[in-house]
Short mmCIF file of C-alpha atoms in Angstrom, two decimals:
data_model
loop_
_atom_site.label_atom_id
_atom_site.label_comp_id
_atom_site.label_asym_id
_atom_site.label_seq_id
_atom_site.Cartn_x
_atom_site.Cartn_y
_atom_site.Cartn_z
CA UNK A 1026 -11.89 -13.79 18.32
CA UNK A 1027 -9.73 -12.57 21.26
CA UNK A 1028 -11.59 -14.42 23.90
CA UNK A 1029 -15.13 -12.49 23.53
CA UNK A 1030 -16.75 -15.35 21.44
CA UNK A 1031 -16.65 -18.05 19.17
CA UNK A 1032 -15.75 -15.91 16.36
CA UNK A 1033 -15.01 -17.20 12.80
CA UNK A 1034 -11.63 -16.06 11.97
CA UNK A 1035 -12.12 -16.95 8.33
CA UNK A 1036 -15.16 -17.45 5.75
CA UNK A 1037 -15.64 -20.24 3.84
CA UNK A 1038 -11.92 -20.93 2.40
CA UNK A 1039 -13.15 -22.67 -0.32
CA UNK A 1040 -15.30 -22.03 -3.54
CA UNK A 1041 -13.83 -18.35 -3.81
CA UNK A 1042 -13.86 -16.19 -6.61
CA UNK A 1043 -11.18 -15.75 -9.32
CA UNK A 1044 -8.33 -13.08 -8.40
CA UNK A 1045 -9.38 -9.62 -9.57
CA UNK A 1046 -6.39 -7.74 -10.19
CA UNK A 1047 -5.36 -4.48 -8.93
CA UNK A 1048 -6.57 -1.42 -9.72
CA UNK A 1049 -9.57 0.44 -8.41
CA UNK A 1050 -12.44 1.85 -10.40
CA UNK A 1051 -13.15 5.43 -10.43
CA UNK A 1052 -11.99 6.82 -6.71
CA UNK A 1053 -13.43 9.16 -4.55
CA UNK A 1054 -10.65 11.84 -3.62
CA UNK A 1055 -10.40 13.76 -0.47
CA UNK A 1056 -8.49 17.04 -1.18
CA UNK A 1057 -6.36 18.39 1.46
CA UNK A 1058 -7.26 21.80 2.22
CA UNK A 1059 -8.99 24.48 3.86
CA UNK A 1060 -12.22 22.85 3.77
CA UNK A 1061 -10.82 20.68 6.54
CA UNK A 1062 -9.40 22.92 8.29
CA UNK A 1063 -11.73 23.40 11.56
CA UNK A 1064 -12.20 19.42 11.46
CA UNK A 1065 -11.97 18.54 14.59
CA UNK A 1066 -10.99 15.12 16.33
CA UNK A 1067 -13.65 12.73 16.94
CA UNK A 1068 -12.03 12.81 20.79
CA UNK A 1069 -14.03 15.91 21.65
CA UNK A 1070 -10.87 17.74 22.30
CA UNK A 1071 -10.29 19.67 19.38
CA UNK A 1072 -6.74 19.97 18.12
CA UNK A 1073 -3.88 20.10 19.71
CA UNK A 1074 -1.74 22.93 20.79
CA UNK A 1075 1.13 22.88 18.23
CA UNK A 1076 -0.58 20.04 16.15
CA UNK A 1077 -0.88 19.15 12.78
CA UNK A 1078 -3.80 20.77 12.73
CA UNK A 1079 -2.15 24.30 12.60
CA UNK A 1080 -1.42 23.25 8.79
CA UNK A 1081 -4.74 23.37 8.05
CA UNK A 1082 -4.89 20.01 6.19
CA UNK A 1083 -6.75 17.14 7.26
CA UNK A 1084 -6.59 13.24 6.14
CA UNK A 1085 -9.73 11.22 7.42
CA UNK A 1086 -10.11 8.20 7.80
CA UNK A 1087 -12.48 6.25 9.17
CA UNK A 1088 -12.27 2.66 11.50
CA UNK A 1089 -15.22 0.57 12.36
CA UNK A 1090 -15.59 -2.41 14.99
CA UNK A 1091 -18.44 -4.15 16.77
CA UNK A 1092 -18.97 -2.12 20.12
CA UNK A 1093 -20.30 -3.37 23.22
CA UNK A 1094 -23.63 -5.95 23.10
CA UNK A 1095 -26.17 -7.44 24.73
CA UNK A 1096 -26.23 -10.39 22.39
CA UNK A 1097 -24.02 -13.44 24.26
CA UNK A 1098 -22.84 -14.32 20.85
CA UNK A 1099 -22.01 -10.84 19.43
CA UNK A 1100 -18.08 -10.17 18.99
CA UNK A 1101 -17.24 -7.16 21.13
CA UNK A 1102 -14.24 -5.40 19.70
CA UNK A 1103 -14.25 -1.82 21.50
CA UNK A 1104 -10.43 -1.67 21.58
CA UNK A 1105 -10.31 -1.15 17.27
CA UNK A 1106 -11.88 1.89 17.60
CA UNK A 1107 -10.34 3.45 20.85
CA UNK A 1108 -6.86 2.53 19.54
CA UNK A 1109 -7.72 4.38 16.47
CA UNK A 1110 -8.85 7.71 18.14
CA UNK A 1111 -5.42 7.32 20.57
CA UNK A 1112 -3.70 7.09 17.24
CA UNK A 1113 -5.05 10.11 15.96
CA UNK A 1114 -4.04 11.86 19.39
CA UNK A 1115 -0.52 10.63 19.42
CA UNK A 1116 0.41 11.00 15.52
CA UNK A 1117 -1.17 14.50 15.76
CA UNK A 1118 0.84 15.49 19.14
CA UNK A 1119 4.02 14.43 16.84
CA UNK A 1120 3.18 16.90 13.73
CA UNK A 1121 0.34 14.75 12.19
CA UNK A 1122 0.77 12.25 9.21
CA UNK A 1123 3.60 14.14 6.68
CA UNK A 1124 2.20 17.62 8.42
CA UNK A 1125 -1.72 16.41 7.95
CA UNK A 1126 -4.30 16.33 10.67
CA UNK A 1127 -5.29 13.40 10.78
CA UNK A 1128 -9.06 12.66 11.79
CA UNK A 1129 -10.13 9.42 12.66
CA UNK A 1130 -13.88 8.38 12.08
CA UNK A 1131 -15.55 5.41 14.30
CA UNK A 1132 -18.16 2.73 13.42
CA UNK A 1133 -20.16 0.35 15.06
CA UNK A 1134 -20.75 -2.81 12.57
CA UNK A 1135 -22.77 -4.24 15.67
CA UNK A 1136 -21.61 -7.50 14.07
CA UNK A 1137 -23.96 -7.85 11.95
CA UNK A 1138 -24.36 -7.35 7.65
CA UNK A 1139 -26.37 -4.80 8.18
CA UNK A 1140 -24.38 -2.91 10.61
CA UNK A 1141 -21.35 -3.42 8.15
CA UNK A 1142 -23.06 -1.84 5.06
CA UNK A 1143 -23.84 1.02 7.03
CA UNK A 1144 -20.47 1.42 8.25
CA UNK A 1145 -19.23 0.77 5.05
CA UNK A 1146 -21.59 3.60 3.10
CA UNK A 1147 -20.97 6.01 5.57
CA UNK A 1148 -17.27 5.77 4.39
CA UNK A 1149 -18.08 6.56 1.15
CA UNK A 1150 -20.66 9.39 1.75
CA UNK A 1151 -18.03 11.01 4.17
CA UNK A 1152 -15.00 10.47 1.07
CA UNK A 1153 -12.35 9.10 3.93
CA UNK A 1154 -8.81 8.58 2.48
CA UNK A 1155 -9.01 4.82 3.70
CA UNK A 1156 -10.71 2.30 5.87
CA UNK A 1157 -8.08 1.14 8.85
CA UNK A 1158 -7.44 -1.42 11.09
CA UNK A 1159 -11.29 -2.35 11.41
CA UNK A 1160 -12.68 -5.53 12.58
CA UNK A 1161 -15.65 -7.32 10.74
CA UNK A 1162 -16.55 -10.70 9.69
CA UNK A 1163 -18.91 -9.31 7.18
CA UNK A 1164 -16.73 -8.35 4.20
CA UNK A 1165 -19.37 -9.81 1.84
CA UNK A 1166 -21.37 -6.59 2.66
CA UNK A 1167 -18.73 -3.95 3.16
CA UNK A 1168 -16.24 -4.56 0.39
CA UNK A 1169 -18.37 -3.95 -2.31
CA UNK A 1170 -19.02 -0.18 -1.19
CA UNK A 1171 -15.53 0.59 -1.00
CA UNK A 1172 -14.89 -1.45 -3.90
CA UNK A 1173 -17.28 0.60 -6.38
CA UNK A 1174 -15.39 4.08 -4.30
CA UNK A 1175 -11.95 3.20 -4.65
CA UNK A 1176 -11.50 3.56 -1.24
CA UNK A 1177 -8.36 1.37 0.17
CA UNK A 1178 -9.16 -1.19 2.85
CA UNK A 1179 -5.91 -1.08 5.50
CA UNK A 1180 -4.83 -3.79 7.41
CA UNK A 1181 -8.18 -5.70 8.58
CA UNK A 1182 -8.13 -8.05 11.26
CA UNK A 1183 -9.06 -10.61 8.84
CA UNK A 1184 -12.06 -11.95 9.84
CA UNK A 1185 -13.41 -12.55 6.49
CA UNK A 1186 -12.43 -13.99 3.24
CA UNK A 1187 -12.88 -10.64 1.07
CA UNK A 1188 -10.06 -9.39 2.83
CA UNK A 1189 -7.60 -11.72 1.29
CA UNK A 1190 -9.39 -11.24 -1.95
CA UNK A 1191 -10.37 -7.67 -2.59
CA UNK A 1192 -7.95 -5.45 -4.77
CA UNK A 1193 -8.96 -3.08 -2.47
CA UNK A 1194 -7.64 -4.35 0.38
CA UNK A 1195 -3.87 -4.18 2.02
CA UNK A 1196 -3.66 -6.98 4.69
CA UNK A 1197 -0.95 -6.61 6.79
CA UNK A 1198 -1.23 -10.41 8.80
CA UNK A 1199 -2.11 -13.87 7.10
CA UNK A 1200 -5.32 -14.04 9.04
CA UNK A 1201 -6.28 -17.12 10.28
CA UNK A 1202 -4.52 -19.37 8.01
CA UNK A 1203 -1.31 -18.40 8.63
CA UNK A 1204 -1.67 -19.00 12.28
CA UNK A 1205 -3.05 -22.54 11.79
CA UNK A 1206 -0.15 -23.32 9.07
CA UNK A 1207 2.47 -21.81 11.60
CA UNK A 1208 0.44 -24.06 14.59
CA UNK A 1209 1.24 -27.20 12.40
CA UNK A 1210 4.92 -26.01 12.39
CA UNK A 1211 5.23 -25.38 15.50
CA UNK A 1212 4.02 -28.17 17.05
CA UNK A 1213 5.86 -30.51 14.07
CA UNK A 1214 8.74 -30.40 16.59
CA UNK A 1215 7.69 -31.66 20.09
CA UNK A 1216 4.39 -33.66 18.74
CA UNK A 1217 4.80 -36.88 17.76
CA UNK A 1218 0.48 -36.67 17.24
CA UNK A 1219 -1.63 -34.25 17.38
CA UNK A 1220 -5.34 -33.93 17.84
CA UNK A 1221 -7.03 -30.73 16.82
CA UNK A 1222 -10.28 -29.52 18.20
CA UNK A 1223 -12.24 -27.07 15.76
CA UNK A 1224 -15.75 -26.36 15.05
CA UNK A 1225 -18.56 -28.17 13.62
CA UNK A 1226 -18.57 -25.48 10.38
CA UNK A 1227 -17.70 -24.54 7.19
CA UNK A 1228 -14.90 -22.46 8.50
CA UNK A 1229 -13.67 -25.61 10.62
CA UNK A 1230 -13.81 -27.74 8.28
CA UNK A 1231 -10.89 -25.74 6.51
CA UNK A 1232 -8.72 -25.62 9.51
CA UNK A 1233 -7.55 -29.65 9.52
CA UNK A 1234 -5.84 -29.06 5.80
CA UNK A 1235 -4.20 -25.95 6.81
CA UNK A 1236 -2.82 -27.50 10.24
CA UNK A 1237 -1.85 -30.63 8.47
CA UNK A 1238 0.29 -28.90 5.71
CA UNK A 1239 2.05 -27.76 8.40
CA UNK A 1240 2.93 -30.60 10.51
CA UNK A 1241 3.90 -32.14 7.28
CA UNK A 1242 7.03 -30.13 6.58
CA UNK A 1243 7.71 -31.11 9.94
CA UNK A 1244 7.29 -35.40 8.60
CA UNK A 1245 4.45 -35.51 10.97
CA UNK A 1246 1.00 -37.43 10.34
CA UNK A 1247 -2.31 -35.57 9.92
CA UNK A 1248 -4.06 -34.60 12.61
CA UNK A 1249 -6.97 -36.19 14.53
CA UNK A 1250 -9.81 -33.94 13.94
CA UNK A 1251 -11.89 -33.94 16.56
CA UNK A 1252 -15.22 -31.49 15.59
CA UNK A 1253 -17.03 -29.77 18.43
CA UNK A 1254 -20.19 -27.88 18.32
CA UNK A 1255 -19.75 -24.05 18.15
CA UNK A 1256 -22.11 -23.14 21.41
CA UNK A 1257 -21.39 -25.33 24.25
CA UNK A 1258 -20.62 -25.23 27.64
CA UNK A 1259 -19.15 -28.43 28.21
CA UNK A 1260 -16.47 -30.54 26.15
CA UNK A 1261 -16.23 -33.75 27.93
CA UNK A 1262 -16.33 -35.96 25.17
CA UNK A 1263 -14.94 -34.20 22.38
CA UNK A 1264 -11.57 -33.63 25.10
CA UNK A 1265 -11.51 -37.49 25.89
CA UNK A 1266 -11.73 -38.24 21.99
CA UNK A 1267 -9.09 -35.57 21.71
CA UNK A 1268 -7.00 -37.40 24.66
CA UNK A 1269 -7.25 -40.42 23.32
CA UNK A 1270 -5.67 -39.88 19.91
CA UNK A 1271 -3.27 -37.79 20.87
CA UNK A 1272 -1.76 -40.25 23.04
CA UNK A 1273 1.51 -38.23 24.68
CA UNK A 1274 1.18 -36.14 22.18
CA UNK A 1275 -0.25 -32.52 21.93
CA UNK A 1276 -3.71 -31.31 21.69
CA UNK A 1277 -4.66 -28.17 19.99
CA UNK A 1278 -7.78 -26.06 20.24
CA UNK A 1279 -9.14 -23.17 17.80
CA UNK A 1280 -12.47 -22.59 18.87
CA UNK A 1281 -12.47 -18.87 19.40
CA UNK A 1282 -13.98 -17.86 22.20
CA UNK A 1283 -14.86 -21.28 23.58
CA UNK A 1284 -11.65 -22.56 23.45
CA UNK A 1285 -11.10 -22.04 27.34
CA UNK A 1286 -14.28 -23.49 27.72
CA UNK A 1287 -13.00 -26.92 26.27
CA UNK A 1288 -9.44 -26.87 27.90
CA UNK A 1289 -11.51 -26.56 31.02
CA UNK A 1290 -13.28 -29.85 30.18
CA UNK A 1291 -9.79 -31.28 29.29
CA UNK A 1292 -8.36 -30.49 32.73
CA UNK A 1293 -10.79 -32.54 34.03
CA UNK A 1294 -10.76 -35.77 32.58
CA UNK A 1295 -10.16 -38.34 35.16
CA UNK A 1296 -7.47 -40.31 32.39
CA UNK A 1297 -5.40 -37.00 31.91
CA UNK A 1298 -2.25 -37.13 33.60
CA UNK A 1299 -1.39 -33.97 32.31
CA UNK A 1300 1.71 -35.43 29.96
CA UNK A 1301 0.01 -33.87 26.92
CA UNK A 1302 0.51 -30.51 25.66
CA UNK A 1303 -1.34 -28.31 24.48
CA UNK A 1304 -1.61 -25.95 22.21
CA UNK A 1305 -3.98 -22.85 20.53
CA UNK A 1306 -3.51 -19.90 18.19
CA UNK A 1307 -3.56 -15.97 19.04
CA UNK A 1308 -7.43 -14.74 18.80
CA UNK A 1309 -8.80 -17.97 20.59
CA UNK A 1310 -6.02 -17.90 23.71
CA UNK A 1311 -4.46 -15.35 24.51
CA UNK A 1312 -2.64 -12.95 27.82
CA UNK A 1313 -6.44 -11.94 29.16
CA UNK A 1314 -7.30 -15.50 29.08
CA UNK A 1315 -4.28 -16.82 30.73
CA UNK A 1316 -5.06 -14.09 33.17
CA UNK A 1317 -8.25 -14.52 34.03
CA UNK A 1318 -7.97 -18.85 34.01
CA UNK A 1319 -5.16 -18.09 36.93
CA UNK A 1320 -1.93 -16.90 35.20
CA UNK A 1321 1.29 -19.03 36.42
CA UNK A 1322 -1.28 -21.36 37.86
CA UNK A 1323 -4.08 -21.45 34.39
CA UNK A 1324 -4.65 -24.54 32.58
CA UNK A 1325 -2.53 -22.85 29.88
CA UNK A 1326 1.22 -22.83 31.67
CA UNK A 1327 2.84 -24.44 29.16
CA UNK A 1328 0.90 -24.11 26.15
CA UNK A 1329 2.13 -23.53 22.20
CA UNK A 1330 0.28 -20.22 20.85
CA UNK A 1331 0.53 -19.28 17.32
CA UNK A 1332 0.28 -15.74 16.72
CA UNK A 1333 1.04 -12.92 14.21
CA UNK A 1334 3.38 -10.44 16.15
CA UNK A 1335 6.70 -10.22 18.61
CA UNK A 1336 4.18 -11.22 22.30
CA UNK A 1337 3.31 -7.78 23.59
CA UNK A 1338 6.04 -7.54 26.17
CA UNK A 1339 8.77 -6.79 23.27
CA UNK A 1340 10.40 -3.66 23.23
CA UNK A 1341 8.63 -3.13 19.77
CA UNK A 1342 5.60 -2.55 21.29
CA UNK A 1343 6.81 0.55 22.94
CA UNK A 1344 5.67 3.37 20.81
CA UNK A 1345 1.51 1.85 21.38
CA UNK A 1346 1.96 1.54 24.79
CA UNK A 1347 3.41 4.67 25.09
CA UNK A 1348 0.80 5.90 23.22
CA UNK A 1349 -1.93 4.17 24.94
CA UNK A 1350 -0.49 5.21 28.71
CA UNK A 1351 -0.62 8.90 27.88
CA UNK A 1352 -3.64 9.48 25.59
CA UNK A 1353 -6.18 6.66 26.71
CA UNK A 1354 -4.73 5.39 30.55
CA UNK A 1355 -8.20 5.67 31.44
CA UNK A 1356 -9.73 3.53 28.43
CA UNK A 1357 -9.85 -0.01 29.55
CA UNK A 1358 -11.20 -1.09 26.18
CA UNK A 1359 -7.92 -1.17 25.04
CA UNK A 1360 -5.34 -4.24 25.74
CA UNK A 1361 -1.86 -3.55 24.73
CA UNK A 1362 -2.26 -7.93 24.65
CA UNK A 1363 -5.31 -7.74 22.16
CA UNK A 1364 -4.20 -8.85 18.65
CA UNK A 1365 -6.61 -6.88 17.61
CA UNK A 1366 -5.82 -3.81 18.73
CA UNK A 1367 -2.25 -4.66 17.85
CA UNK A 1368 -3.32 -5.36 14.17
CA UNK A 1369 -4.70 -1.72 14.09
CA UNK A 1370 -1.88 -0.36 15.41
CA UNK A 1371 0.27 -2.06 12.28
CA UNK A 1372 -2.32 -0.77 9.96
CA UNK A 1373 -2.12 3.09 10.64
CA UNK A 1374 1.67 2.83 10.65
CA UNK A 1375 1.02 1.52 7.21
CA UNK A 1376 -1.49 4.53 6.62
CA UNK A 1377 1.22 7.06 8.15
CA UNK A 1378 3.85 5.47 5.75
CA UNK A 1379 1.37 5.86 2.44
CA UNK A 1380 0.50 9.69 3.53
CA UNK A 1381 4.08 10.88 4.25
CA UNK A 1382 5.23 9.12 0.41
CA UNK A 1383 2.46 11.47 -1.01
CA UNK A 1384 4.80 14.48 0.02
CA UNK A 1385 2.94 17.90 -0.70
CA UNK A 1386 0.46 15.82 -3.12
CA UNK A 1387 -3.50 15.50 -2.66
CA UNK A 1388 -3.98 13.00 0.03
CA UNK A 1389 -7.58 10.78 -1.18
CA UNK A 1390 -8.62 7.81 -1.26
CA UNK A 1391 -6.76 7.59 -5.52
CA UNK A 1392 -3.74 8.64 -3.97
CA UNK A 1393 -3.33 6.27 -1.24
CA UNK A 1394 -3.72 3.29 -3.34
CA UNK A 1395 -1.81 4.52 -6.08
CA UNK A 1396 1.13 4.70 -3.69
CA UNK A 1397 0.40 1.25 -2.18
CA UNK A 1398 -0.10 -0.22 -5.55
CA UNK A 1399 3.10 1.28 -7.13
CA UNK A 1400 5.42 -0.81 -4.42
CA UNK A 1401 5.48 1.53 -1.42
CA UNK A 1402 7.61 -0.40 1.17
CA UNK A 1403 6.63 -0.33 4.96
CA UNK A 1404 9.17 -0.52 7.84
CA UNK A 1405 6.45 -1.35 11.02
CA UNK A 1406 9.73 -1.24 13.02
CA UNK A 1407 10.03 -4.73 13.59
CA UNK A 1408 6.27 -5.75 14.37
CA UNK A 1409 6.02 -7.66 10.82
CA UNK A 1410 8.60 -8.32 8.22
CA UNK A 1411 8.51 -5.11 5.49
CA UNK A 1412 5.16 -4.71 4.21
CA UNK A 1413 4.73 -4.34 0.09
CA UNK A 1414 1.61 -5.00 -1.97
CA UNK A 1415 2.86 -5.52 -4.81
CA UNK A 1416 1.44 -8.03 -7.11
CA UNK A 1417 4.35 -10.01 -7.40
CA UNK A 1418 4.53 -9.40 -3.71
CA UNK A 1419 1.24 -11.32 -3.12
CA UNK A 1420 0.41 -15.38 -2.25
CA UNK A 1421 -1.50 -15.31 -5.03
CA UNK A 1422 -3.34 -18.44 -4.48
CA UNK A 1423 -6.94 -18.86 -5.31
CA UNK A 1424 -8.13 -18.40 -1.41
CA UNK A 1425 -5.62 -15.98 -0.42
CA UNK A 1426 -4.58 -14.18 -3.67
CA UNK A 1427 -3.76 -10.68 -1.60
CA UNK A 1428 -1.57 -11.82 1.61
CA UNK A 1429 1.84 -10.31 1.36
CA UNK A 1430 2.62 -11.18 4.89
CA UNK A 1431 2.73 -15.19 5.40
CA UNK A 1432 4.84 -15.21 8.50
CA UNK A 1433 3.90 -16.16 12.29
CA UNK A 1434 5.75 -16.19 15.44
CA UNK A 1435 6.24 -18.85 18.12
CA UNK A 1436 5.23 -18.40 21.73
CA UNK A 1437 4.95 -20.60 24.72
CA UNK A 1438 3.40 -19.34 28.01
CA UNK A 1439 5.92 -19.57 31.20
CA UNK A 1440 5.22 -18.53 34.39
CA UNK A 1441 1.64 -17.08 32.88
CA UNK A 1442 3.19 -15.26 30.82
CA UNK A 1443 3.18 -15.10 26.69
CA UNK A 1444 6.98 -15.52 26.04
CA UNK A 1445 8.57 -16.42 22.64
CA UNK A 1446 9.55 -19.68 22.28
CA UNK A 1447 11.44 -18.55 19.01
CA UNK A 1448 13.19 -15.49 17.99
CA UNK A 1449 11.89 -13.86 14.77
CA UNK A 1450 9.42 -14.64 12.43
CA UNK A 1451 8.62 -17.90 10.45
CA UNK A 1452 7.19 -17.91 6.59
CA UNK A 1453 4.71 -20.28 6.50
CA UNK A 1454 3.68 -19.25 2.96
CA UNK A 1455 4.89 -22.16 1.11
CA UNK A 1456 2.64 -23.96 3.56
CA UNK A 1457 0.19 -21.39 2.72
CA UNK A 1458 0.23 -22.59 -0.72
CA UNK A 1459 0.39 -26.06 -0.34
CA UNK A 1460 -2.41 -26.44 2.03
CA UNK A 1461 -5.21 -27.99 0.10
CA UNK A 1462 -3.08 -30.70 -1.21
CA UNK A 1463 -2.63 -32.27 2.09
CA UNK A 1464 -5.99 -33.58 3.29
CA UNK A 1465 -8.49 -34.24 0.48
#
């Protein structure tokens, strides 16, 4: 997803199940007391001097990811968890979450559904106050645990379809449909075509409708879709089809992590004069790409991205990398850049914000989505438009019946840098709505 693989950003977008409403079954509860009180941080340092733990009250929580593989075509998404623990570091330095400890519990889902259940159980055996952040494209195996728990599912990367459908789940991004909507917007302006490259999959074959919806607000013609095999390590002909239709155009590429792989084969067709643009999304190009493909001088100078938050040079990003400089400078897992990482980040501010409503009341798993369910509103300080989960508050459409966040940003890379090519945020949620009526 953030240049490690091919990822799928979404699962199958169509066929879903009907829209359970909210309301969790009988929830696990983690009391806040002295039971907790010698917990100590998964860091291996203890508490800190002058902490939250003093209190003697702990919230845990737990955040899983896919570590580090051997498998070419695992996800690796080490950054999730270590931007958890830093979390947990800096919240605690700072007096905690409302005057709570709080303790942070890893995962590796080894991307895999087996991996995922385990995380997923060991959640529920350990009664955490909430999944967070967290990174897995298997919610068909981990929602149902937490489901039949009551435990709250916080701000997910959104790598799978349960997370836009689960009434146990608080996205705090639009996942991968909002970026392709927003892509369709934002390339409505300066595209008079546009060809988009996507894979040869269930989860591509969603991607044109969403895209077109949004170049259609914009009174631009559907795409070209151009599909191209998941694993490959060359694109010549699926970039010269791509050329080809887009005329002067702008070509656009979601193909996870072997999107730089085909705008390599682009560069290099011998009828590309380089008068086309092009164009991705956030999770399949992104600042490590464009830094390791050459920065001012990568393929990508130029390029329309699509993402989620402000780019990760905005002042609004100070408080993580703040965090990240003094509790984890020696952690190169973590990219300030990684929208992933940044995504966690969003969701324990969304945790903090849910734990310091409680006041002086029992801080479980009940409590927390009681509070989110009864309209808790979250200030992330300017990273996403206020945050509610209501359920008037939600899309409510049968594929993504929980997103209460339909808004993307524009960015353009200059110089080989991520810059914003628009200030603030753009709702692509009517889009959202209106997607599978464009392309039958």
């Amino acid at each position: 997803m953030t240049g490690r693989r091919r990822a799928p950003l979404l699962g199958s977008l169509g066929s879903l199940g009907p829209f359970r409403s909210p309301g969790a079954p009988g929830a696990r509860r983690l009391l806040v007391g002295a039971a907790a009180a010698g917990s100590l941080l998964l860091t291996g340092c203890g508490a800190l001097p002058g902490s939250a733990a003093d209190s003697g009250s702990t919230v845990t929580v737990m955040t899983w990811a896919p570590g580090a593989s051997d498998d070419a075509d695992s996800v690796t998404m080490a950054g999730v968890t270590a931007i958890a623990s830093t979390y947990a570091k800096w919240i605690n330095a700072r007096g905690g979450l409302g005057g709570h400890e709080l303790k942070v519990l890893t995962c590796d889902e080894e991307d895999s559904l087996a991996g995922a259940e385990t995380c997923a159980r060991e959640a529920v055996d350990r009664d955490v106050a909430a999944v967070v952040g967290s990174y897995s494209r298997h919610g068909q195996t981990f929602m149902a645990p937490l489901e039949a728990a009551g435990i709250p599912y916080i701000g997910g990367y959104g790598a799978s379809d349960e997370e836009f459908q689960s009434f146990v789940s608080y996205p705090v991004n639009g996942g991968q449909a909002a970026l392709l909507a927003g892509n369709g917007r934002q390339l409505a302006g300066p595209c008079d075509k546009v060809s988009l490259v996507r894979p040869d999959s269930i989860v591509g074959d969603s991607m044109a409708a969403l895209l077109d919806a949004g170049l259609a607000l914009g009174h631009r013609h559907a795409a070209a879709d151009v599909v191209a095999p998941e694993s490959a390590t060359s694109y010549d002909s699926e970039a010269a089809k791509a050329l080809q239709a887009a005329g002067d155009g702008c070509v656009t590429a979601v193909l996870g992590d072997r999107t730089g792989t085909f705008f390599d084969s682009f560069r290099r067709l011998p009828s590309n004069d380089g008068g086309v643009r092009i164009s991705s999304v956030l999770g399949s190009v992104g600042q490590p790409l464009i830094d390791s493909t050459g920065g001012r001088n990568s393929p990508f100078e130029g390029a329309y991205v699509t993402g989620w938050y402000p780019v990760s040079s905005d002042a609004r990003w100070k408080e993580m990398r703040e965090a990240i400089r003094k509790y984890a400078f020696e952690d190169d897992t973590i990219d300030p850049a990684d929208s992933a990482v940044q995504t966690t980040w969003v969701a324990y501010t969304v945790l903090t914000a849910a734990v310091e409503a409680l006041g002086d009341g029992e801080v479980g798993a009940s409590a927390v989505t009681s509070v989110l369910n009864h309209g808790l509103k979250v200030d992330t300080g300017g990273l996403t438009p206020e945050l509610r989960w209501r359920y008037q508050d939600m899309l409510g459409s049968a594929a993504y019946p929980r997103i209460v966040n339909g808004t993307v940003t524009f960015q353009v890379v200059r110089g080989g840098r991520l810059v914003s090519q628009k200030t603030g945020f753009t709702d692509v949620t009517e889009t959202l709505s209106d997607a599978k009526a464009v392309r039958g």
